[in-house]
CSV table of C-alpha atoms and ligand atoms in Angstrom, one decimal:
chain,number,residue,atom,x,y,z
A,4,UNK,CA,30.1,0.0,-6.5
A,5,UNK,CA,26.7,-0.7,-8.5
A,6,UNK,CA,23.3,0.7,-7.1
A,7,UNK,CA,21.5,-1.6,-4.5
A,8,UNK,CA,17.9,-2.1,-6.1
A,9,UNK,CA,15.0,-3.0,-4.5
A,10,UNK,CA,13.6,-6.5,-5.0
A,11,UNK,CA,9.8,-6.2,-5.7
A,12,UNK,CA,9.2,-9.4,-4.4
A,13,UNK,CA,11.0,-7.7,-0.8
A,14,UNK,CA,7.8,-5.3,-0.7
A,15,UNK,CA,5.3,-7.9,-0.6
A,16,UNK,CA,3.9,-9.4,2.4
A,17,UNK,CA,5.7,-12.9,3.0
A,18,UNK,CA,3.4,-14.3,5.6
A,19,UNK,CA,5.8,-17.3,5.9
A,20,UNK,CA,8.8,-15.1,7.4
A,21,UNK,CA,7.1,-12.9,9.6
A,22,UNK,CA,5.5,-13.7,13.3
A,23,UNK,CA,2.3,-12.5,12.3
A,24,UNK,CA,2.9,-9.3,13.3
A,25,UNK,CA,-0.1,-7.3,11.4
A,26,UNK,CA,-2.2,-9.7,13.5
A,27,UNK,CA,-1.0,-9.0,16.8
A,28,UNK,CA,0.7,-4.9,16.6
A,29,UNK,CA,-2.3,-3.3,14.6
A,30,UNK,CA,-5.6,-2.3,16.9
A,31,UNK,CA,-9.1,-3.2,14.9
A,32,UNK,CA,-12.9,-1.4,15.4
A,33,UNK,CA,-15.4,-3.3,15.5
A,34,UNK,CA,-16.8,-2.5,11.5
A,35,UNK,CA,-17.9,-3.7,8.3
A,36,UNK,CA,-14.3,-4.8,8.1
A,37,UNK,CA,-13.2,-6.4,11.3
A,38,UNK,CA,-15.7,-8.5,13.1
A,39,UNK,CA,-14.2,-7.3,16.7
A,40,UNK,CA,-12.8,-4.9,18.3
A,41,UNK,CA,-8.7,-5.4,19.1
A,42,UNK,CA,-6.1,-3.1,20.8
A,43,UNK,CA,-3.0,-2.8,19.4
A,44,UNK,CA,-0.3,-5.3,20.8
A,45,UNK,CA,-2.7,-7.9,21.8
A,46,UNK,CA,-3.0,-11.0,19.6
A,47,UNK,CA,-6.3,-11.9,17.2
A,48,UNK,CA,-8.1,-14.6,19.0
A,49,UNK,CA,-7.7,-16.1,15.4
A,50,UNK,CA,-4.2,-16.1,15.0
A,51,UNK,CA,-2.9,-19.4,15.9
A,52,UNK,CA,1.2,-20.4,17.6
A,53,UNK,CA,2.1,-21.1,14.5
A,54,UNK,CA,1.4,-17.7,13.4
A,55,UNK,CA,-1.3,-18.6,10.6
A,56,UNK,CA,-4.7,-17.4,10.2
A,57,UNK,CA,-7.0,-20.0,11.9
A,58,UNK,CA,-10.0,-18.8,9.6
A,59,UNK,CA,-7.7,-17.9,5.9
A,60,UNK,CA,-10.4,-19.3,4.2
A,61,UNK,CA,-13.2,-17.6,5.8
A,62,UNK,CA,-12.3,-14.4,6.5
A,63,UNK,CA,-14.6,-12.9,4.5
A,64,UNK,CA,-17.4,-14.9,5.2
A,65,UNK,CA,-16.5,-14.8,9.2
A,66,UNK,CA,-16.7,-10.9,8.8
A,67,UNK,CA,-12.4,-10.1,8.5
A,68,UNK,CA,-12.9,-8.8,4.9
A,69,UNK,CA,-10.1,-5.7,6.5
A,70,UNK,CA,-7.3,-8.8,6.3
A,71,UNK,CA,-8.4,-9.9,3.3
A,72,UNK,CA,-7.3,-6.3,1.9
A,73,UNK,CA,-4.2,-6.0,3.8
A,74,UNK,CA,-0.9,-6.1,2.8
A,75,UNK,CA,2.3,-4.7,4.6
A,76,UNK,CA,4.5,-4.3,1.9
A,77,UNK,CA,7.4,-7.1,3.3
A,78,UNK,CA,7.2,-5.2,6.5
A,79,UNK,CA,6.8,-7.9,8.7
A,80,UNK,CA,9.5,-10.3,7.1
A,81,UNK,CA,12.1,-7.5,7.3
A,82,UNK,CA,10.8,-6.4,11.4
A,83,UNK,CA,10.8,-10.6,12.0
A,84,UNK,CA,13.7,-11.4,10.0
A,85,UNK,CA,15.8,-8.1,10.0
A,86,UNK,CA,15.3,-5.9,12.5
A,87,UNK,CA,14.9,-8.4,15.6
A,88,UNK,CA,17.1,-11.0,13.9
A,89,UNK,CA,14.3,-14.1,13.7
A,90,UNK,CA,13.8,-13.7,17.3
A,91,UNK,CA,9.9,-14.1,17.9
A,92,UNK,CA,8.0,-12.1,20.4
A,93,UNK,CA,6.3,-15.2,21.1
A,94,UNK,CA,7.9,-16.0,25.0
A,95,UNK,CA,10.1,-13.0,24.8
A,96,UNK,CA,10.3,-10.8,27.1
A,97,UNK,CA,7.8,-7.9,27.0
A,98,UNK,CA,10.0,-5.2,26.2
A,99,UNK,CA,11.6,-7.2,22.7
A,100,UNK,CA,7.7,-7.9,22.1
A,101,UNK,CA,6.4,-4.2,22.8
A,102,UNK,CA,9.4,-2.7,20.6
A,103,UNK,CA,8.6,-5.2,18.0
A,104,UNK,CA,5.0,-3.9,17.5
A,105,UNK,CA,6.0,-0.1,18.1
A,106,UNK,CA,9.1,-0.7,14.4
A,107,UNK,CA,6.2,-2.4,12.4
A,108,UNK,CA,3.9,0.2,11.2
A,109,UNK,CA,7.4,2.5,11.2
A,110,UNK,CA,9.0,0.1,8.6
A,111,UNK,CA,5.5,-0.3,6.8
A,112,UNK,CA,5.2,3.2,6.0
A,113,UNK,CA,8.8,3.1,4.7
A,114,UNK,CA,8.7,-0.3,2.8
A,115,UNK,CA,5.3,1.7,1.1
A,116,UNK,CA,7.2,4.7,0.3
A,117,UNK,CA,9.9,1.9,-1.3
A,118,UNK,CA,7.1,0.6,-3.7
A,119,UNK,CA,6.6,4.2,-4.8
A,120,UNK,CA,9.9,5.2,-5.2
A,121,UNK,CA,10.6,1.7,-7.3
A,122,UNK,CA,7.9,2.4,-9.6
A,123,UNK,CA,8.6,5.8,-10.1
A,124,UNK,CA,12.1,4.8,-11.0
A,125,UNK,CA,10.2,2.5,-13.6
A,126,UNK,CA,8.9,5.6,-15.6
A,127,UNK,CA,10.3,7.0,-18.3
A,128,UNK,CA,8.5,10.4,-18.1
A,129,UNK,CA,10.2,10.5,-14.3
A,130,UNK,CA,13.3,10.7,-16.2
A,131,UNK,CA,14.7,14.4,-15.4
A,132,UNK,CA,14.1,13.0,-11.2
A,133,UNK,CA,15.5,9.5,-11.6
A,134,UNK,CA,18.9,10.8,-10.1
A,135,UNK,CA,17.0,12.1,-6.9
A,136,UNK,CA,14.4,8.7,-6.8
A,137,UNK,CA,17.3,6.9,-7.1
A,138,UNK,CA,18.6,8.6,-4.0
A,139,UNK,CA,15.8,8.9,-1.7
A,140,UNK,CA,15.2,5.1,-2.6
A,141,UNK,CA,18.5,4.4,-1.4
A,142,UNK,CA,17.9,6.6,2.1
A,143,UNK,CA,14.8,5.1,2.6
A,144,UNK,CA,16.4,1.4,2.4
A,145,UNK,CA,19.1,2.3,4.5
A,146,UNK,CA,16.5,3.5,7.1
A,147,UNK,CA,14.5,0.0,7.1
A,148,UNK,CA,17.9,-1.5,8.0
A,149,UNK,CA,18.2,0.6,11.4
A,150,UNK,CA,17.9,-0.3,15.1
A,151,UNK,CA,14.7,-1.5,16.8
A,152,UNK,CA,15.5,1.6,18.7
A,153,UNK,CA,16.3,4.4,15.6
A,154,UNK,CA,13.4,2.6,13.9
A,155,UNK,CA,11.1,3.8,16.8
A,156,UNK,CA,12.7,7.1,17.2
A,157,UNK,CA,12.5,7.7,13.5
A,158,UNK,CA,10.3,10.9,12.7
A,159,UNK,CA,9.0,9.0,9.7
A,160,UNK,CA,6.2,11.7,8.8
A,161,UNK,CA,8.9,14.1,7.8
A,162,UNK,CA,10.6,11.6,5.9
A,163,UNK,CA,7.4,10.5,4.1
A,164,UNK,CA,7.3,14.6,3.0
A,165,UNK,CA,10.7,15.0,1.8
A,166,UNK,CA,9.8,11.5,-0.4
A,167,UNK,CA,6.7,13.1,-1.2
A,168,UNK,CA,8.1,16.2,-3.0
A,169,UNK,CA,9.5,13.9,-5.7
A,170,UNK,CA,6.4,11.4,-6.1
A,171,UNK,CA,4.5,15.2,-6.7
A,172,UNK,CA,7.1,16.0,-9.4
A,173,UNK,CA,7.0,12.4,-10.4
A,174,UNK,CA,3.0,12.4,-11.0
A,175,UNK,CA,3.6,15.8,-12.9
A,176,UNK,CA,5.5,14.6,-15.3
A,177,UNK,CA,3.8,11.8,-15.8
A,178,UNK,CA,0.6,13.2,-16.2
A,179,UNK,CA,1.9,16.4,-18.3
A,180,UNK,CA,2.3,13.3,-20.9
A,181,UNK,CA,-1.0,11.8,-20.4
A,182,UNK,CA,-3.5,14.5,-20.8
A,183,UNK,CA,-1.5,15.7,-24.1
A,184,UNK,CA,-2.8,12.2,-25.4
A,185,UNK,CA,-6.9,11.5,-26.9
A,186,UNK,CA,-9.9,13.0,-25.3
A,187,UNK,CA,-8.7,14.3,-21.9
A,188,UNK,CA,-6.1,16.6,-24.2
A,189,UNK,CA,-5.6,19.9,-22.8
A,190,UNK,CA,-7.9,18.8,-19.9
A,191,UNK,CA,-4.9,18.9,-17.2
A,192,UNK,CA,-7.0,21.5,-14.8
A,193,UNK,CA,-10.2,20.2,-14.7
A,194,UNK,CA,-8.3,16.8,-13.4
A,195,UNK,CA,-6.7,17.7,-10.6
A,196,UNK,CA,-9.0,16.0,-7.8
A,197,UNK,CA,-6.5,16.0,-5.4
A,198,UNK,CA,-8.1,15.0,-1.9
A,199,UNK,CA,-11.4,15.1,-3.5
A,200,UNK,CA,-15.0,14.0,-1.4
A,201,UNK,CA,-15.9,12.0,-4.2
A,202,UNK,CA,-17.8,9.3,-2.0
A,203,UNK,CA,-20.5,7.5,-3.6
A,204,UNK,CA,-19.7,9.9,-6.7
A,205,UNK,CA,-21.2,8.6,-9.9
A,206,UNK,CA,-18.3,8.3,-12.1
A,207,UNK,CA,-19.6,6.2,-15.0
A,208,UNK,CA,-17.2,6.2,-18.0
A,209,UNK,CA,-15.6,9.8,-16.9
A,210,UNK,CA,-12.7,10.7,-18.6
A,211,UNK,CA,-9.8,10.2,-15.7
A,212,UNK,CA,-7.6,9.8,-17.7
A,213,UNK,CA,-4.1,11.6,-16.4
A,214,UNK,CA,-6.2,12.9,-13.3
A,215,UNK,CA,-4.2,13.3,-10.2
A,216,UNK,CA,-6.8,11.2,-7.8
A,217,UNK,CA,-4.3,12.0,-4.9
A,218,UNK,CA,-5.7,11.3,-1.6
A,219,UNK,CA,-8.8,11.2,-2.9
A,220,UNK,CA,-12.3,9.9,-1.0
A,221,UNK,CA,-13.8,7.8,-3.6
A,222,UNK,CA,-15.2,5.4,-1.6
A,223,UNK,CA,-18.3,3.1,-3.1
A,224,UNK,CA,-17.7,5.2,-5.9
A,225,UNK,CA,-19.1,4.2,-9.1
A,226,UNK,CA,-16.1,3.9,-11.6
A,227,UNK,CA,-17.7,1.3,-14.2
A,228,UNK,CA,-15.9,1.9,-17.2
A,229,UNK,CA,-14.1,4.7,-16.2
A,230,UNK,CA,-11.0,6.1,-18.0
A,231,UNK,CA,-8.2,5.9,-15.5
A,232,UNK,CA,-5.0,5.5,-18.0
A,233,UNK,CA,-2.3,7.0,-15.9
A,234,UNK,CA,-4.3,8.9,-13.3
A,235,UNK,CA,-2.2,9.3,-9.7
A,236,UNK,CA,-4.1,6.9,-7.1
A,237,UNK,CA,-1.6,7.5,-4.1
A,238,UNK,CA,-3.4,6.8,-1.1
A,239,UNK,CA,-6.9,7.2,-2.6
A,240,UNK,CA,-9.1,5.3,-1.0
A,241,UNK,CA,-11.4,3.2,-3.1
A,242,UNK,CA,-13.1,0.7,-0.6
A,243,UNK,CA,-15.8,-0.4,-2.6
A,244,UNK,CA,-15.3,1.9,-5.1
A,245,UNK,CA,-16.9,0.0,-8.8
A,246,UNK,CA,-13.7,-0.3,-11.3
A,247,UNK,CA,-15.9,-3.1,-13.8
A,248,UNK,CA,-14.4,-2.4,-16.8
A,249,UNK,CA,-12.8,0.2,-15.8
A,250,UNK,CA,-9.2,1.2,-17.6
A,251,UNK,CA,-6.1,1.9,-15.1
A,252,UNK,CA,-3.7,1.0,-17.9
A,253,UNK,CA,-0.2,2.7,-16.9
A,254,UNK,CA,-2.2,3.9,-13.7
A,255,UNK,CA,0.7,4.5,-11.1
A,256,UNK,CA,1.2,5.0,-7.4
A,257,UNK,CA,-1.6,2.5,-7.5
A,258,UNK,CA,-1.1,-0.2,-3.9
A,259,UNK,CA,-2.1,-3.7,-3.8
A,260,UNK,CA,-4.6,-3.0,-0.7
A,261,UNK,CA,-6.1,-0.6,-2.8
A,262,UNK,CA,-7.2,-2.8,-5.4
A,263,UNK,CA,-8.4,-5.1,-2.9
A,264,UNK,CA,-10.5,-3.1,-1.1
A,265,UNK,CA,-12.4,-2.1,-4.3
A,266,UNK,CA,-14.5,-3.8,-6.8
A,267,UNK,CA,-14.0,-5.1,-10.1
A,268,UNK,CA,-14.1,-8.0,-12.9
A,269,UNK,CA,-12.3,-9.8,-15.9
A,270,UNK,CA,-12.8,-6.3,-17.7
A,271,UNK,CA,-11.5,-4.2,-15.1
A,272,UNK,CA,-7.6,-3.3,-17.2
A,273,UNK,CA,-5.1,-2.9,-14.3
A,274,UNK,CA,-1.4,-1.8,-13.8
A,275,UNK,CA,1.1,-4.4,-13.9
A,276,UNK,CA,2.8,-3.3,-10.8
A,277,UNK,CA,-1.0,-4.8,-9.1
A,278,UNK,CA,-2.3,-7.8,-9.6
A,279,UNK,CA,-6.7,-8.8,-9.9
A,280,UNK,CA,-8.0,-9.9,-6.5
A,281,UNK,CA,-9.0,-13.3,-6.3
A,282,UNK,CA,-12.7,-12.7,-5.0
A,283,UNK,CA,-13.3,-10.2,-8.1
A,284,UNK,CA,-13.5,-13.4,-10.2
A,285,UNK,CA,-14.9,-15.8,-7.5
A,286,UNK,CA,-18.6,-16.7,-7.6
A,287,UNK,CA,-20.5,-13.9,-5.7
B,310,SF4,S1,-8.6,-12.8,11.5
B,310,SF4,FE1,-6.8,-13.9,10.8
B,310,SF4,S2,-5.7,-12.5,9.4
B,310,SF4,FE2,-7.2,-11.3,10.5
B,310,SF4,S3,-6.0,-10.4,12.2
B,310,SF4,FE3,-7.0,-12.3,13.0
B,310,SF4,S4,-5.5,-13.9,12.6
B,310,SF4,FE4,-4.8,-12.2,11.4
Protein backbone atom coordinates (compact mmCIF):
# COMPACT_ATOMS: atom_id res chain seq x y z
CA UNK A 1 0.00 0.00 0.00
CA UNK A 2 1.92 3.46 -0.80
CA UNK A 3 2.89 5.84 2.16
CA UNK A 4 0.13 8.43 3.15
CA UNK A 5 1.88 11.93 2.76
CA UNK A 6 1.04 14.95 4.30
CA UNK A 7 -0.50 17.63 2.18
CA UNK A 8 1.25 21.03 3.05
CA UNK A 9 -1.51 22.89 2.26
CA UNK A 10 -3.44 20.47 5.35
CA UNK A 11 -0.96 22.29 7.82
CA UNK A 12 -2.05 25.68 7.10
CA UNK A 13 -4.67 27.52 8.72
CA UNK A 14 -7.92 27.36 6.53
CA UNK A 15 -10.00 29.94 8.24
CA UNK A 16 -12.83 29.05 5.87
CA UNK A 17 -13.32 25.35 7.35
CA UNK A 18 -12.85 25.92 10.88
CA UNK A 19 -15.51 27.59 13.53
CA UNK A 20 -13.08 30.06 14.58
CA UNK A 21 -11.81 28.07 17.07
CA UNK A 22 -8.29 29.97 17.82
CA UNK A 23 -10.73 32.87 18.51
CA UNK A 24 -12.86 31.44 20.94
CA UNK A 25 -10.53 28.16 22.78
CA UNK A 26 -7.17 30.19 23.23
CA UNK A 27 -7.14 32.70 26.57
CA UNK A 28 -5.37 36.29 25.64
CA UNK A 29 -3.33 38.95 28.31
CA UNK A 30 -3.99 42.02 27.98
CA UNK A 31 -0.31 43.06 25.96
CA UNK A 32 1.46 44.72 23.24
CA UNK A 33 -0.20 41.86 21.34
CA UNK A 34 -3.76 41.50 22.31
CA UNK A 35 -5.67 44.64 23.08
CA UNK A 36 -7.81 42.64 25.98
CA UNK A 37 -7.74 40.35 28.19
CA UNK A 38 -9.83 36.82 27.22
CA UNK A 39 -10.21 33.45 29.09
CA UNK A 40 -9.92 30.52 27.31
CA UNK A 41 -13.37 29.17 25.90
CA UNK A 42 -15.12 32.34 25.82
CA UNK A 43 -15.55 33.98 22.34
CA UNK A 44 -13.52 37.46 21.14
CA UNK A 45 -15.96 40.17 21.32
CA UNK A 46 -14.69 40.51 17.61
CA UNK A 47 -15.43 37.42 16.29
CA UNK A 48 -18.64 37.58 14.50
CA UNK A 49 -21.58 34.28 13.87
CA UNK A 50 -20.22 33.85 10.89
CA UNK A 51 -16.98 33.03 12.37
CA UNK A 52 -14.88 35.90 10.71
CA UNK A 53 -12.82 38.48 12.22
CA UNK A 54 -15.01 41.69 12.46
CA UNK A 55 -11.82 43.85 12.50
CA UNK A 56 -9.30 41.53 9.68
CA UNK A 57 -8.24 44.65 8.37
CA UNK A 58 -7.45 46.39 11.47
CA UNK A 59 -6.06 44.16 13.61
CA UNK A 60 -2.94 45.69 13.83
CA UNK A 61 -4.02 49.03 13.94
CA UNK A 62 -6.89 48.11 16.65
CA UNK A 63 -4.00 46.57 18.81
CA UNK A 64 -4.55 42.46 17.78
CA UNK A 65 -1.08 42.38 16.14
CA UNK A 66 -0.91 38.49 18.29
CA UNK A 67 -3.68 37.32 15.39
CA UNK A 68 -2.02 38.79 12.92
CA UNK A 69 1.09 36.31 13.76
CA UNK A 70 -0.97 33.36 14.41
CA UNK A 71 -1.37 30.40 12.55
CA UNK A 72 -2.60 26.95 13.74
CA UNK A 73 -1.15 24.85 11.37
CA UNK A 74 -4.72 23.36 9.77
CA UNK A 75 -5.63 22.61 13.28
CA UNK A 76 -8.87 24.11 13.42
CA UNK A 77 -10.14 22.70 9.95
CA UNK A 78 -9.17 19.21 10.94
CA UNK A 79 -10.87 19.79 14.97
CA UNK A 80 -14.05 21.49 12.85
CA UNK A 81 -14.10 19.28 10.01
CA UNK A 82 -12.51 16.02 11.48
CA UNK A 83 -12.61 15.43 14.70
CA UNK A 84 -16.27 16.80 15.53
CA UNK A 85 -17.52 16.01 12.03
CA UNK A 86 -18.61 19.81 10.91
CA UNK A 87 -20.68 20.05 13.88
CA UNK A 88 -20.24 23.73 15.27
CA UNK A 89 -20.05 24.47 18.84
CA UNK A 90 -22.12 27.38 18.03
CA UNK A 91 -25.79 26.15 19.86
CA UNK A 92 -24.28 22.86 20.84
CA UNK A 93 -24.46 21.73 23.84
CA UNK A 94 -21.79 22.78 26.34
CA UNK A 95 -20.01 19.64 26.73
CA UNK A 96 -19.45 19.08 22.46
CA UNK A 97 -18.34 23.00 22.77
CA UNK A 98 -15.92 22.55 26.00
CA UNK A 99 -14.34 19.19 24.37
CA UNK A 100 -14.04 21.13 21.23
CA UNK A 101 -11.71 23.78 22.73
CA UNK A 102 -9.87 21.25 25.24
CA UNK A 103 -8.72 18.83 21.23
CA UNK A 104 -7.60 22.16 19.62
CA UNK A 105 -4.34 23.18 21.02
CA UNK A 106 -3.81 19.06 21.43
CA UNK A 107 -4.16 18.67 17.49
CA UNK A 108 -2.13 22.08 17.13
CA UNK A 109 0.82 20.92 18.72
CA UNK A 110 0.64 17.73 16.58
CA UNK A 111 -0.27 19.22 13.16
CA UNK A 112 3.19 21.55 14.27
CA UNK A 113 5.22 18.55 14.91
CA UNK A 114 3.60 17.32 11.23
CA UNK A 115 5.23 20.48 9.54
CA UNK A 116 8.50 19.51 11.10
CA UNK A 117 8.51 16.06 10.39
CA UNK A 118 7.38 16.91 6.53
CA UNK A 119 10.27 19.21 6.06
CA UNK A 120 12.63 17.12 7.66
CA UNK A 121 11.55 14.40 5.26
CA UNK A 122 12.41 17.11 2.58
CA UNK A 123 16.22 17.06 3.47
CA UNK A 124 18.62 15.23 1.88
CA UNK A 125 21.20 15.41 4.68
CA UNK A 126 18.17 13.75 7.01
CA UNK A 127 18.65 10.88 4.76
CA UNK A 128 20.19 8.05 7.18
CA UNK A 129 16.56 9.05 9.50
CA UNK A 130 14.14 9.29 6.69
CA UNK A 131 12.97 5.65 7.53
CA UNK A 132 12.20 6.73 11.24
CA UNK A 133 10.60 10.56 10.00
CA UNK A 134 8.78 8.68 7.74
CA UNK A 135 7.33 6.72 10.66
CA UNK A 136 6.80 9.06 13.41
CA UNK A 137 5.09 11.22 10.62
CA UNK A 138 2.81 8.52 9.96
CA UNK A 139 2.09 8.05 14.05
CA UNK A 140 1.65 11.45 14.49
CA UNK A 141 -1.12 11.58 11.56
CA UNK A 142 -2.81 8.66 12.85
CA UNK A 143 -3.07 10.55 16.25
CA UNK A 144 -4.75 13.83 14.65
CA UNK A 145 -7.36 11.29 13.36
CA UNK A 146 -8.36 10.10 17.02
CA UNK A 147 -11.51 10.65 19.25
CA UNK A 148 -12.51 14.00 20.74
CA UNK A 149 -11.98 11.91 23.81
CA UNK A 150 -8.19 10.12 23.05
CA UNK A 151 -7.43 13.54 21.59
CA UNK A 152 -7.95 15.03 25.08
CA UNK A 153 -6.51 12.15 26.95
CA UNK A 154 -3.53 12.16 24.69
CA UNK A 155 -0.16 12.86 26.76
CA UNK A 156 0.99 14.92 23.82
CA UNK A 157 4.26 16.32 25.74
CA UNK A 158 5.73 12.82 25.64
CA UNK A 159 4.87 12.48 22.19
CA UNK A 160 6.42 15.83 21.17
CA UNK A 161 9.84 14.26 22.91
CA UNK A 162 9.94 11.02 21.27
CA UNK A 163 9.45 13.34 17.76
CA UNK A 164 11.93 15.51 19.19
CA UNK A 165 14.81 12.95 19.28
CA UNK A 166 14.67 12.70 15.49
CA UNK A 167 14.30 16.56 14.61
CA UNK A 168 17.73 16.78 17.13
CA UNK A 169 19.37 14.09 14.81
CA UNK A 170 17.70 15.79 11.94
CA UNK A 171 19.34 19.36 12.76
CA UNK A 172 22.70 17.43 13.33
CA UNK A 173 23.00 16.29 10.18
CA UNK A 174 21.99 19.02 8.62
CA UNK A 175 24.13 21.37 10.18
CA UNK A 176 27.32 18.85 10.23
CA UNK A 177 26.91 19.92 6.33
CA UNK A 178 26.54 23.54 6.76
CA UNK A 179 29.32 24.59 8.94
CA UNK A 180 31.80 22.42 6.66
CA UNK A 181 30.76 25.10 4.01
CA UNK A 182 32.51 29.06 3.72
CA UNK A 183 33.32 31.19 6.71
CA UNK A 184 31.50 29.44 9.64
CA UNK A 185 33.80 26.10 8.57
CA UNK A 186 34.87 24.27 11.44
CA UNK A 187 32.82 26.76 13.63
CA UNK A 188 30.16 23.94 14.67
CA UNK A 189 30.88 24.68 18.67
CA UNK A 190 30.88 28.12 18.94
CA UNK A 191 27.21 27.80 17.19
CA UNK A 192 25.36 25.93 19.31
CA UNK A 193 22.99 28.63 21.00
CA UNK A 194 20.64 26.33 21.95
CA UNK A 195 17.96 28.10 24.38
CA UNK A 196 20.09 31.05 24.27
CA UNK A 197 19.01 34.72 26.25
CA UNK A 198 19.92 36.48 23.26
CA UNK A 199 17.11 39.34 23.82
CA UNK A 200 17.83 42.50 22.35
CA UNK A 201 21.35 40.90 21.31
CA UNK A 202 23.12 42.93 18.63
CA UNK A 203 23.60 40.37 15.98
CA UNK A 204 24.53 42.53 13.01
CA UNK A 205 25.97 40.48 10.11
CA UNK A 206 27.04 37.44 12.57
CA UNK A 207 27.95 34.52 11.03
CA UNK A 208 24.82 31.95 11.97
CA UNK A 209 25.26 30.25 9.54
CA UNK A 210 24.57 26.32 10.52
CA UNK A 211 23.95 27.56 14.21
CA UNK A 212 21.47 25.51 16.06
CA UNK A 213 19.12 28.68 17.33
CA UNK A 214 16.97 25.94 19.20
CA UNK A 215 14.60 27.46 21.55
CA UNK A 216 16.44 30.37 21.53
CA UNK A 217 15.22 34.01 23.14
CA UNK A 218 16.10 36.35 20.43
CA UNK A 219 13.48 38.62 20.85
CA UNK A 220 13.89 42.44 19.35
CA UNK A 221 17.01 41.04 18.40
CA UNK A 222 18.99 42.84 15.92
CA UNK A 223 19.65 40.34 12.96
CA UNK A 224 20.13 42.87 9.97
CA UNK A 225 22.13 41.12 7.62
CA UNK A 226 22.75 38.25 9.50
CA UNK A 227 24.04 34.90 8.13
CA UNK A 228 21.39 32.33 8.93
CA UNK A 229 21.84 29.71 5.90
CA UNK A 230 20.64 26.63 7.48
CA UNK A 231 20.70 27.55 11.23
CA UNK A 232 17.89 25.36 13.41
CA UNK A 233 15.05 27.99 14.39
CA UNK A 234 12.62 25.47 16.14
CA UNK A 235 10.68 27.33 18.46
CA UNK A 236 12.93 30.39 18.70
CA UNK A 237 11.29 33.04 19.35
CA UNK A 238 12.00 36.11 17.27
CA UNK A 239 9.08 38.66 18.05
CA UNK A 240 10.54 41.61 16.74
CA UNK A 241 13.69 40.27 16.22
CA UNK A 242 15.40 42.66 12.80
CA UNK A 243 15.93 39.88 9.89
CA UNK A 244 16.47 43.17 7.06
CA UNK A 245 18.54 41.54 4.77
CA UNK A 246 19.18 38.96 6.61
CA UNK A 247 19.99 35.34 4.83
CA UNK A 248 17.84 32.17 6.12
CA UNK A 249 18.46 30.40 2.76
CA UNK A 250 17.87 26.50 3.52
CA UNK A 251 17.07 27.77 7.19
CA UNK A 252 14.78 24.78 8.50
CA UNK A 253 12.42 24.11 11.36
CA UNK A 254 11.66 27.67 10.55
CA UNK A 255 7.26 28.23 11.35
CA UNK A 256 5.16 30.62 9.65
CA UNK A 257 4.22 32.52 13.04
CA UNK A 258 7.72 32.89 13.50
CA UNK A 259 8.32 34.93 10.63
CA UNK A 260 5.42 36.88 11.40
CA UNK A 261 6.14 37.89 14.59
CA UNK A 262 9.61 39.33 13.46
CA UNK A 263 10.78 42.02 11.28
CA UNK A 264 12.03 42.18 7.86
CA UNK A 265 12.12 43.55 4.10
CA UNK A 266 12.45 42.78 0.21
CA UNK A 267 16.09 41.77 1.28
CA UNK A 268 15.39 39.63 4.04
CA UNK A 269 16.29 35.79 1.84
CA UNK A 270 13.75 33.28 3.45
CA UNK A 271 13.06 29.43 3.37
CA UNK A 272 10.68 28.27 0.92
CA UNK A 273 8.78 26.22 3.30
CA UNK A 274 7.78 30.29 4.78
CA UNK A 275 6.49 32.73 2.99
CA UNK A 276 7.35 37.16 3.47
CA UNK A 277 4.59 38.67 5.72
CA UNK A 278 2.51 41.08 4.04
CA UNK A 279 3.14 44.08 6.50
CA UNK A 280 7.07 43.61 5.94
CA UNK A 281 6.42 45.20 2.57
CA UNK A 282 3.45 47.50 3.46
CA UNK A 283 3.94 51.18 3.91
CA UNK A 284 5.03 51.68 7.65
S1 LIG B 1 -9.46 40.02 17.14
FE1 LIG B 1 -10.31 38.87 15.41
S2 LIG B 1 -8.70 37.38 14.85
FE2 LIG B 1 -8.24 38.15 16.89
S3 LIG B 1 -9.19 36.66 18.29
FE3 LIG B 1 -10.67 38.33 17.99
S4 LIG B 1 -11.97 37.63 16.30
FE4 LIG B 1 -10.12 36.36 16.28
Amino acid sequence: MPEKTTDPADLRGDCAQCFGLCCVALPFARSADFAADKPAGTPCSNLRDDHRCGIHARLRQQGFTGCTVYDCFGAGQKVSQVTFGGRDWRGAPKEHARRMFDVFPVVRQLHELLCYLTEALGLPAAAPVHPELRGALEHTERLTRQGPEELAALDVAAHRQEVNVLLLRTSELVRAGATGKGKGKGKAKGKDRRGADLIGARLRGADLRGASLRGACLIAADLTGADLREADLIGADLRDADLTDADLTGAFFLTQPQVNSARGGAGTRLPASVTRPAHWTAAR
